[in-house]
Amino acid sequence: RKEVEQDPGPFNVPEGATVAFNCTYSNSASQSFFWYRQDCRKEPKLLMSVYSSGNEDGRFTAQLNRASQYISLLIRDSKLSDSATYLCVVIFYTGRRALTFGSGTRLQVQP
Amino acid sequence: DGGITQSPKYLFRKEGQNVTLSCEQNLNHDAMYWYRQDPGQGLRLIYYSQIVNDFQKGDIAEGYSVSREKKESFPLTVTSAQKNPTAFYLCASSHGTGVDNEQYFGPGTRLTVT
Protein backbone atom coordinates (compact mmCIF):
# COMPACT_ATOMS: atom_id res chain seq x y z
CA ARG A 1 0.00 0.00 0.00
CA LYS A 2 1.33 3.45 -0.92
CA GLU A 3 2.08 5.83 1.94
CA VAL A 4 -0.05 8.54 0.34
CA GLU A 5 -2.83 7.71 -2.08
CA GLN A 6 -4.86 9.92 -4.35
CA ASP A 7 -7.44 9.24 -7.03
CA PRO A 8 -5.59 10.21 -10.23
CA GLY A 9 -8.77 11.44 -11.93
CA PRO A 10 -9.22 13.26 -14.18
CA PHE A 11 -12.11 15.05 -12.57
CA ASN A 12 -13.95 16.84 -15.37
CA VAL A 13 -16.28 19.51 -13.99
CA PRO A 14 -18.12 22.49 -15.48
CA GLU A 15 -17.24 26.04 -14.51
CA GLY A 16 -18.94 27.05 -11.29
CA ALA A 17 -19.11 23.52 -9.93
CA THR A 18 -17.94 22.43 -6.50
CA VAL A 19 -15.43 19.60 -6.49
CA ALA A 20 -13.70 17.71 -3.69
CA PHE A 21 -10.63 15.50 -3.60
CA ASN A 22 -9.49 13.17 -0.86
CA CYS A 23 -6.03 11.94 0.00
CA THR A 24 -5.42 9.03 2.35
CA TYR A 25 -2.19 8.40 4.25
CA SER A 26 -0.98 5.27 5.97
CA ASN A 27 1.44 6.57 8.60
CA SER A 28 -0.41 7.52 11.77
CA ALA A 29 2.68 9.44 12.93
CA SER A 30 2.18 11.96 10.13
CA GLN A 31 2.44 15.47 11.46
CA SER A 32 1.93 18.02 8.72
CA PHE A 33 -0.19 18.13 5.63
CA PHE A 34 -0.24 20.34 2.56
CA TRP A 35 -1.90 20.69 -0.80
CA TYR A 36 0.29 21.70 -3.73
CA ARG A 37 -0.86 22.64 -7.20
CA GLN A 38 1.11 21.61 -10.27
CA ASP A 39 0.37 22.95 -13.73
CA CYS A 40 1.27 20.87 -16.73
CA ARG A 41 5.06 20.55 -17.11
CA LYS A 42 5.67 23.06 -14.31
CA GLU A 43 6.94 22.87 -10.76
CA PRO A 44 4.58 22.30 -7.81
CA LYS A 45 3.51 25.36 -5.85
CA LEU A 46 2.08 25.44 -2.37
CA LEU A 47 -1.67 25.91 -2.41
CA MET A 48 -2.38 25.66 1.29
CA SER A 49 -1.40 23.98 4.52
CA VAL A 50 -3.96 21.75 6.20
CA TYR A 51 -4.64 22.41 9.86
CA SER A 52 -6.33 20.12 12.34
CA SER A 53 -9.25 22.49 12.71
CA GLY A 54 -9.67 22.85 8.97
CA ASN A 55 -8.89 26.01 7.07
CA GLU A 56 -10.27 28.07 4.26
CA ASP A 57 -8.63 30.34 1.71
CA GLY A 58 -11.14 31.99 -0.57
CA ARG A 59 -12.80 29.29 -2.64
CA PHE A 60 -10.56 26.56 -1.23
CA THR A 61 -11.20 24.60 1.96
CA ALA A 62 -8.86 22.00 3.38
CA GLN A 63 -9.76 19.53 6.11
CA LEU A 64 -7.95 16.86 8.08
CA ASN A 65 -9.49 13.72 9.53
CA ARG A 66 -6.86 12.07 11.71
CA ALA A 67 -9.14 9.25 12.86
CA SER A 68 -9.69 8.07 9.29
CA GLN A 69 -6.27 9.29 8.10
CA TYR A 70 -7.27 11.44 5.20
CA ILE A 71 -7.18 15.04 4.12
CA SER A 72 -9.52 16.72 1.71
CA LEU A 73 -9.57 19.72 -0.60
CA LEU A 74 -12.82 21.38 -1.60
CA ILE A 75 -12.95 23.88 -4.43
CA ARG A 76 -16.08 25.99 -4.78
CA ASP A 77 -17.17 27.92 -7.86
CA SER A 78 -14.53 26.26 -10.07
CA LYS A 79 -12.72 28.46 -12.58
CA LEU A 80 -11.05 27.43 -15.81
CA SER A 81 -7.78 28.50 -14.21
CA ASP A 82 -8.22 25.88 -11.49
CA SER A 83 -7.40 23.18 -14.06
CA ALA A 84 -4.23 21.54 -12.77
CA THR A 85 -2.97 18.54 -10.84
CA TYR A 86 -3.37 18.76 -7.08
CA LEU A 87 -0.71 17.01 -5.04
CA CYS A 88 -1.26 15.92 -1.48
CA VAL A 89 1.85 16.13 0.72
CA VAL A 90 2.25 14.40 4.05
CA ILE A 91 5.16 14.94 6.41
CA PHE A 92 6.20 12.71 9.25
CA TYR A 93 9.29 13.01 11.35
CA THR A 94 11.16 9.93 12.53
CA GLY A 95 14.68 11.18 13.09
CA ARG A 96 14.63 12.86 9.74
CA ARG A 97 11.94 14.84 8.07
CA ALA A 98 10.18 12.65 5.52
CA LEU A 99 8.02 14.47 3.04
CA THR A 100 5.87 12.19 0.92
CA PHE A 101 3.98 13.31 -2.16
CA GLY A 102 0.87 11.70 -3.53
CA SER A 103 0.80 11.09 -7.26
CA GLY A 104 -1.78 13.83 -7.72
CA THR A 105 -5.38 14.30 -8.80
CA ARG A 106 -5.95 15.96 -12.14
CA LEU A 107 -8.75 18.50 -12.38
CA GLN A 108 -10.10 19.75 -15.69
CA VAL A 109 -12.61 22.58 -15.47
CA GLN A 110 -14.64 22.93 -18.66
CA PRO A 111 -16.47 25.98 -20.02
CA ASP B 1 13.92 38.69 -7.18
CA GLY B 2 14.46 35.80 -4.80
CA GLY B 3 13.98 32.31 -6.04
CA ILE B 4 15.39 29.03 -7.21
CA THR B 5 16.90 28.56 -10.63
CA GLN B 6 17.59 25.31 -12.41
CA SER B 7 19.39 24.98 -15.65
CA PRO B 8 19.05 23.89 -18.29
CA LYS B 9 15.32 23.46 -18.75
CA TYR B 10 15.81 20.57 -21.17
CA LEU B 11 18.83 18.28 -21.29
CA PHE B 12 19.61 15.44 -23.66
CA ARG B 13 22.37 12.91 -23.08
CA LYS B 14 23.57 9.63 -24.46
CA GLU B 15 23.41 6.55 -22.29
CA GLY B 16 26.59 5.97 -20.32
CA GLN B 17 27.38 9.66 -19.80
CA ASN B 18 27.30 11.38 -16.45
CA VAL B 19 25.37 14.64 -16.36
CA THR B 20 25.17 17.39 -13.74
CA LEU B 21 22.02 19.39 -13.10
CA SER B 22 22.38 22.85 -11.62
CA CYS B 23 20.32 24.28 -8.75
CA GLU B 24 20.91 27.72 -7.25
CA GLN B 25 18.85 29.62 -4.68
CA ASN B 26 19.12 33.16 -3.34
CA LEU B 27 16.48 32.76 -0.65
CA ASN B 28 19.10 32.22 2.07
CA HIS B 29 17.51 28.85 2.79
CA ASP B 30 19.45 26.30 4.81
CA ALA B 31 17.86 23.16 3.39
CA MET B 32 17.84 22.00 -0.21
CA TYR B 33 16.33 18.95 -1.87
CA TRP B 34 16.33 17.02 -5.12
CA TYR B 35 13.30 15.12 -6.38
CA ARG B 36 12.47 13.26 -9.53
CA GLN B 37 9.03 13.01 -11.01
CA ASP B 38 7.97 10.38 -13.53
CA PRO B 39 4.78 10.65 -15.61
CA GLY B 40 1.66 10.12 -13.52
CA GLN B 41 3.64 9.79 -10.33
CA GLY B 42 4.36 11.87 -7.29
CA LEU B 43 7.74 13.35 -6.45
CA ARG B 44 10.36 11.04 -4.99
CA LEU B 45 13.21 12.33 -2.85
CA ILE B 46 16.72 11.67 -4.18
CA TYR B 47 18.96 13.62 -1.79
CA TYR B 48 18.60 16.43 0.68
CA SER B 49 20.94 18.76 2.52
CA GLN B 50 20.16 20.51 5.77
CA ILE B 51 23.34 22.57 5.90
CA VAL B 52 26.47 23.33 3.92
CA ASN B 53 28.89 20.40 3.56
CA ASP B 54 26.28 17.92 4.71
CA PHE B 55 23.78 15.86 2.73
CA GLN B 56 21.70 12.74 3.20
CA LYS B 57 20.29 10.08 0.91
CA GLY B 58 16.62 10.16 0.19
CA ASP B 59 14.44 7.29 -0.95
CA ILE B 60 16.01 6.74 -4.38
CA ALA B 61 19.65 7.86 -4.13
CA GLU B 62 21.21 5.00 -6.10
CA GLY B 63 22.90 6.23 -9.26
CA TYR B 64 22.98 9.87 -8.11
CA SER B 65 25.48 12.06 -6.30
CA VAL B 66 25.37 15.58 -4.86
CA SER B 67 27.57 18.20 -3.25
CA ARG B 68 26.81 21.17 -1.04
CA GLU B 69 29.93 23.33 -0.96
CA LYS B 70 27.98 26.59 -0.87
CA LYS B 71 24.70 27.46 0.79
CA GLU B 72 23.28 28.71 -2.50
CA SER B 73 24.13 25.71 -4.65
CA PHE B 74 23.17 22.03 -4.64
CA PRO B 75 24.15 20.35 -7.93
CA LEU B 76 22.95 16.84 -8.74
CA THR B 77 24.97 14.43 -10.85
CA VAL B 78 23.11 11.67 -12.63
CA THR B 79 25.65 8.93 -13.15
CA SER B 80 25.72 6.15 -15.70
CA ALA B 81 24.78 3.79 -12.87
CA GLN B 82 21.26 5.23 -12.76
CA LYS B 83 19.20 2.70 -14.71
CA ASN B 84 16.27 4.92 -15.68
CA PRO B 85 17.55 8.50 -15.70
CA THR B 86 14.94 10.01 -18.02
CA ALA B 87 12.67 12.06 -15.79
CA PHE B 88 11.67 15.54 -14.63
CA TYR B 89 14.09 16.68 -11.91
CA LEU B 90 12.98 19.25 -9.37
CA CYS B 91 15.13 21.10 -6.88
CA ALA B 92 13.57 22.66 -3.80
CA SER B 93 14.67 24.62 -0.77
CA SER B 94 13.24 25.50 2.61
CA HIS B 95 14.22 27.81 5.43
CA GLY B 96 14.68 24.89 7.80
CA THR B 97 13.74 21.26 8.05
CA GLY B 98 11.02 21.54 10.65
CA VAL B 99 7.75 19.90 9.79
CA ASP B 100 6.03 23.16 8.89
CA ASN B 101 8.69 24.56 6.61
CA GLU B 102 7.28 25.21 3.16
CA GLN B 103 9.37 23.96 0.25
CA TYR B 104 9.87 26.24 -2.73
CA PHE B 105 10.54 24.55 -6.04
CA GLY B 106 12.66 25.53 -9.00
CA PRO B 107 11.23 25.26 -12.54
CA GLY B 108 12.76 21.83 -13.08
CA THR B 109 15.02 20.17 -15.63
CA ARG B 110 13.68 17.58 -18.06
CA LEU B 111 16.42 15.05 -18.68
CA THR B 112 16.17 12.67 -21.62
CA VAL B 113 18.75 9.91 -21.96
CA THR B 114 18.81 7.87 -25.15
Short mmCIF file of N, CA and C in Angstrom, two decimals, chain B residues 22-112:
data_model
loop_
_atom_site.label_atom_id
_atom_site.label_comp_id
_atom_site.label_asym_id
_atom_site.label_seq_id
_atom_site.Cartn_x
_atom_site.Cartn_y
_atom_site.Cartn_z
N SER B 22 22.07 21.71 -12.49
CA SER B 22 22.38 22.85 -11.62
C SER B 22 21.14 23.27 -10.82
N CYS B 23 21.38 23.70 -9.57
CA CYS B 23 20.32 24.28 -8.75
C CYS B 23 20.93 25.38 -7.88
N GLU B 24 20.41 26.58 -8.02
CA GLU B 24 20.91 27.72 -7.25
C GLU B 24 19.72 28.42 -6.61
N GLN B 25 19.91 28.86 -5.34
CA GLN B 25 18.85 29.62 -4.68
C GLN B 25 19.43 30.84 -3.99
N ASN B 26 18.68 31.94 -4.02
CA ASN B 26 19.12 33.16 -3.34
C ASN B 26 18.10 33.56 -2.27
N LEU B 27 17.48 32.54 -1.69
CA LEU B 27 16.48 32.76 -0.65
C LEU B 27 17.10 32.67 0.75
N ASN B 28 18.40 32.40 0.79
CA ASN B 28 19.10 32.22 2.07
C ASN B 28 18.53 31.03 2.87
N HIS B 29 18.06 30.03 2.14
CA HIS B 29 17.51 28.85 2.79
C HIS B 29 18.63 27.89 3.19
N ASP B 30 18.45 27.26 4.35
CA ASP B 30 19.45 26.30 4.81
C ASP B 30 19.31 24.95 4.10
N ALA B 31 18.09 24.52 3.89
CA ALA B 31 17.86 23.16 3.39
C ALA B 31 17.56 23.16 1.89
N MET B 32 18.09 22.17 1.22
CA MET B 32 17.84 22.00 -0.21
C MET B 32 17.57 20.54 -0.50
N TYR B 33 16.81 20.30 -1.57
CA TYR B 33 16.33 18.95 -1.87
C TYR B 33 16.35 18.70 -3.37
N TRP B 34 16.51 17.45 -3.74
CA TRP B 34 16.33 17.02 -5.12
C TRP B 34 15.27 15.93 -5.18
N TYR B 35 14.35 16.11 -6.14
CA TYR B 35 13.30 15.12 -6.38
C TYR B 35 13.32 14.75 -7.85
N ARG B 36 12.77 13.58 -8.13
CA ARG B 36 12.47 13.26 -9.53
C ARG B 36 10.99 12.94 -9.62
N GLN B 37 10.43 13.29 -10.77
CA GLN B 37 9.03 13.01 -11.01
C GLN B 37 8.91 12.28 -12.34
N ASP B 38 8.23 11.14 -12.32
CA ASP B 38 7.97 10.38 -13.53
C ASP B 38 6.50 10.57 -13.89
N PRO B 39 6.16 10.40 -15.17
CA PRO B 39 4.78 10.65 -15.61
C PRO B 39 3.74 9.95 -14.76
N GLY B 40 2.75 10.70 -14.30
CA GLY B 40 1.66 10.12 -13.52
C GLY B 40 2.05 9.72 -12.11
N GLN B 41 3.21 10.17 -11.67
CA GLN B 41 3.64 9.79 -10.33
C GLN B 41 3.95 11.02 -9.48
N GLY B 42 3.98 10.79 -8.19
CA GLY B 42 4.36 11.87 -7.29
C GLY B 42 5.87 12.07 -7.29
N LEU B 43 6.31 13.06 -6.55
CA LEU B 43 7.74 13.35 -6.45
C LEU B 43 8.41 12.35 -5.50
N ARG B 44 9.60 11.93 -5.86
CA ARG B 44 10.36 11.04 -4.99
C ARG B 44 11.69 11.70 -4.63
N LEU B 45 12.04 11.63 -3.36
CA LEU B 45 13.21 12.33 -2.85
C LEU B 45 14.49 11.57 -3.18
N ILE B 46 15.44 12.28 -3.80
CA ILE B 46 16.72 11.67 -4.18
C ILE B 46 17.76 11.94 -3.09
N TYR B 47 18.01 13.20 -2.82
CA TYR B 47 18.96 13.62 -1.79
C TYR B 47 18.44 14.89 -1.14
N TYR B 48 18.89 15.16 0.06
CA TYR B 48 18.60 16.43 0.68
C TYR B 48 19.79 16.88 1.52
N SER B 49 19.84 18.17 1.75
CA SER B 49 20.94 18.76 2.52
C SER B 49 20.35 19.76 3.50
N GLN B 50 20.70 19.61 4.75
CA GLN B 50 20.16 20.51 5.77
C GLN B 50 21.09 21.69 6.03
N ILE B 51 22.37 21.52 5.62
CA ILE B 51 23.34 22.57 5.90
C ILE B 51 24.51 22.37 4.96
N VAL B 52 25.30 23.42 4.80
CA VAL B 52 26.47 23.33 3.92
C VAL B 52 27.38 22.19 4.35
N ASN B 53 27.94 21.51 3.35
CA ASN B 53 28.89 20.40 3.56
C ASN B 53 28.26 19.17 4.22
N ASP B 54 26.96 19.10 4.19
CA ASP B 54 26.28 17.92 4.71
C ASP B 54 25.12 17.57 3.81
N PHE B 55 24.94 16.29 3.51
CA PHE B 55 23.78 15.86 2.73
C PHE B 55 23.45 14.42 3.09
N GLN B 56 22.20 14.06 2.84
CA GLN B 56 21.70 12.74 3.20
C GLN B 56 20.98 12.11 2.02
N LYS B 57 21.03 10.79 1.96
CA LYS B 57 20.29 10.08 0.91
C LYS B 57 18.80 10.14 1.19
N GLY B 58 18.06 10.26 0.10
CA GLY B 58 16.62 10.16 0.19
C GLY B 58 16.18 8.75 -0.10
N ASP B 59 15.02 8.62 -0.71
CA ASP B 59 14.44 7.29 -0.95
C ASP B 59 15.01 6.58 -2.17
N ILE B 60 15.55 7.35 -3.12
CA ILE B 60 16.01 6.74 -4.38
C ILE B 60 17.37 7.30 -4.78
N ALA B 61 18.36 7.23 -3.89
CA ALA B 61 19.65 7.86 -4.13
C ALA B 61 20.57 7.07 -5.07
N GLU B 62 20.29 5.82 -5.31
CA GLU B 62 21.21 5.00 -6.10
C GLU B 62 21.36 5.55 -7.51
N GLY B 63 22.64 5.72 -7.92
CA GLY B 63 22.90 6.23 -9.26
C GLY B 63 23.00 7.75 -9.33
N TYR B 64 22.89 8.41 -8.18
CA TYR B 64 22.98 9.87 -8.11
C TYR B 64 24.06 10.28 -7.11
N SER B 65 24.58 11.49 -7.30
CA SER B 65 25.48 12.06 -6.30
C SER B 65 25.24 13.56 -6.23
N VAL B 66 25.57 14.15 -5.06
CA VAL B 66 25.37 15.58 -4.86
C VAL B 66 26.56 16.16 -4.13
N SER B 67 26.60 17.49 -4.08
CA SER B 67 27.57 18.20 -3.25
C SER B 67 26.88 19.44 -2.72
N ARG B 68 27.38 19.93 -1.60
CA ARG B 68 26.81 21.17 -1.04
C ARG B 68 27.98 21.99 -0.47
N GLU B 69 28.75 22.56 -1.36
CA GLU B 69 29.93 23.33 -0.96
C GLU B 69 29.57 24.76 -0.62
N LYS B 70 28.46 25.24 -1.16
CA LYS B 70 27.98 26.59 -0.87
C LYS B 70 26.51 26.52 -0.48
N LYS B 71 26.09 27.46 0.33
CA LYS B 71 24.70 27.46 0.79
C LYS B 71 23.75 27.62 -0.39
N GLU B 72 24.17 28.37 -1.41
CA GLU B 72 23.28 28.71 -2.50
C GLU B 72 23.14 27.60 -3.55
N SER B 73 24.04 26.63 -3.52
CA SER B 73 24.13 25.71 -4.65
C SER B 73 24.05 24.25 -4.22
N PHE B 74 23.33 23.45 -4.98
CA PHE B 74 23.17 22.03 -4.64
C PHE B 74 23.08 21.24 -5.95
N PRO B 75 24.19 21.05 -6.64
CA PRO B 75 24.15 20.35 -7.93
C PRO B 75 23.94 18.85 -7.77
N LEU B 76 23.24 18.28 -8.72
CA LEU B 76 22.95 16.84 -8.74
C LEU B 76 23.62 16.22 -9.96
N THR B 77 24.39 15.16 -9.74
CA THR B 77 24.97 14.43 -10.85
C THR B 77 24.22 13.12 -11.04
N VAL B 78 23.76 12.92 -12.25
CA VAL B 78 23.11 11.67 -12.63
C VAL B 78 24.19 10.82 -13.27
N THR B 79 24.54 9.74 -12.64
CA THR B 79 25.65 8.93 -13.15
C THR B 79 25.15 7.85 -14.10
N SER B 80 26.08 7.21 -14.76
CA SER B 80 25.72 6.15 -15.70
C SER B 80 25.16 4.92 -14.97
N ALA B 81 25.30 4.91 -13.65
CA ALA B 81 24.78 3.79 -12.87
C ALA B 81 23.27 3.89 -12.65
N GLN B 82 22.71 5.05 -12.92
CA GLN B 82 21.26 5.23 -12.76
C GLN B 82 20.57 4.55 -13.94
N LYS B 83 19.75 3.55 -13.65
CA LYS B 83 19.20 2.70 -14.71
C LYS B 83 18.12 3.37 -15.55
N ASN B 84 17.35 4.24 -14.95
CA ASN B 84 16.27 4.92 -15.68
C ASN B 84 16.35 6.43 -15.45
N PRO B 85 17.32 7.09 -16.03
CA PRO B 85 17.55 8.50 -15.70
C PRO B 85 16.57 9.48 -16.33
N THR B 86 15.87 9.08 -17.36
CA THR B 86 14.94 10.01 -18.02
C THR B 86 13.80 10.35 -17.08
N ALA B 87 13.69 11.62 -16.75
CA ALA B 87 12.67 12.06 -15.79
C ALA B 87 12.69 13.59 -15.71
N PHE B 88 11.75 14.11 -14.94
CA PHE B 88 11.67 15.54 -14.63
C PHE B 88 12.30 15.71 -13.25
N TYR B 89 13.37 16.51 -13.17
CA TYR B 89 14.09 16.68 -11.91
C TYR B 89 13.78 18.05 -11.32
N LEU B 90 13.37 18.03 -10.06
CA LEU B 90 12.98 19.25 -9.37
C LEU B 90 13.87 19.47 -8.16
N CYS B 91 14.35 20.69 -8.04
CA CYS B 91 15.13 21.10 -6.88
C CYS B 91 14.23 21.96 -6.00
N ALA B 92 14.37 21.85 -4.71
CA ALA B 92 13.57 22.66 -3.80
C ALA B 92 14.44 23.14 -2.65
N SER B 93 13.96 24.16 -1.96
CA SER B 93 14.67 24.62 -0.77
C SER B 93 13.64 25.02 0.27
N SER B 94 14.09 25.03 1.52
CA SER B 94 13.24 25.50 2.61
C SER B 94 14.11 26.17 3.65
N HIS B 95 13.46 27.03 4.44
CA HIS B 95 14.22 27.81 5.43
C HIS B 95 14.88 26.88 6.45
N GLY B 96 14.14 25.87 6.86
CA GLY B 96 14.68 24.89 7.80
C GLY B 96 14.11 23.54 7.46
N THR B 97 14.27 22.60 8.33
CA THR B 97 13.74 21.26 8.05
C THR B 97 12.66 20.86 9.05
N GLY B 98 12.13 21.83 9.77
CA GLY B 98 11.02 21.54 10.65
C GLY B 98 9.80 21.12 9.86
N VAL B 99 8.87 20.50 10.51
CA VAL B 99 7.75 19.90 9.79
C VAL B 99 6.86 20.93 9.10
N ASP B 100 6.90 22.17 9.51
CA ASP B 100 6.03 23.16 8.89
C ASP B 100 6.74 24.04 7.88
N ASN B 101 7.96 23.70 7.54
CA ASN B 101 8.69 24.56 6.61
C ASN B 101 8.27 24.30 5.17
N GLU B 102 7.72 25.33 4.54
CA GLU B 102 7.28 25.21 3.16
C GLU B 102 8.48 25.02 2.25
N GLN B 103 8.33 24.16 1.26
CA GLN B 103 9.37 23.96 0.25
C GLN B 103 9.02 24.77 -0.99
N TYR B 104 10.02 25.47 -1.49
CA TYR B 104 9.87 26.24 -2.73
C TYR B 104 10.61 25.49 -3.83
N PHE B 105 9.98 25.35 -4.96
CA PHE B 105 10.54 24.55 -6.04
C PHE B 105 11.10 25.43 -7.15
N GLY B 106 12.16 24.94 -7.77
CA GLY B 106 12.66 25.53 -9.00
C GLY B 106 11.81 25.05 -10.16
N PRO B 107 12.05 25.59 -11.37
CA PRO B 107 11.23 25.26 -12.54
C PRO B 107 11.47 23.87 -13.10
N GLY B 108 12.52 23.20 -12.64
CA GLY B 108 12.76 21.83 -13.08
C GLY B 108 13.63 21.70 -14.30
N THR B 109 14.25 20.54 -14.44
CA THR B 109 15.02 20.17 -15.63
C THR B 109 14.48 18.85 -16.15
N ARG B 110 14.13 18.84 -17.43
CA ARG B 110 13.68 17.58 -18.06
C ARG B 110 14.89 16.92 -18.71
N LEU B 111 15.27 15.78 -18.18
CA LEU B 111 16.42 15.05 -18.68
C LEU B 111 15.93 13.88 -19.54
N THR B 112 16.47 13.79 -20.73
CA THR B 112 16.17 12.67 -21.62
C THR B 112 17.48 11.97 -21.96
#
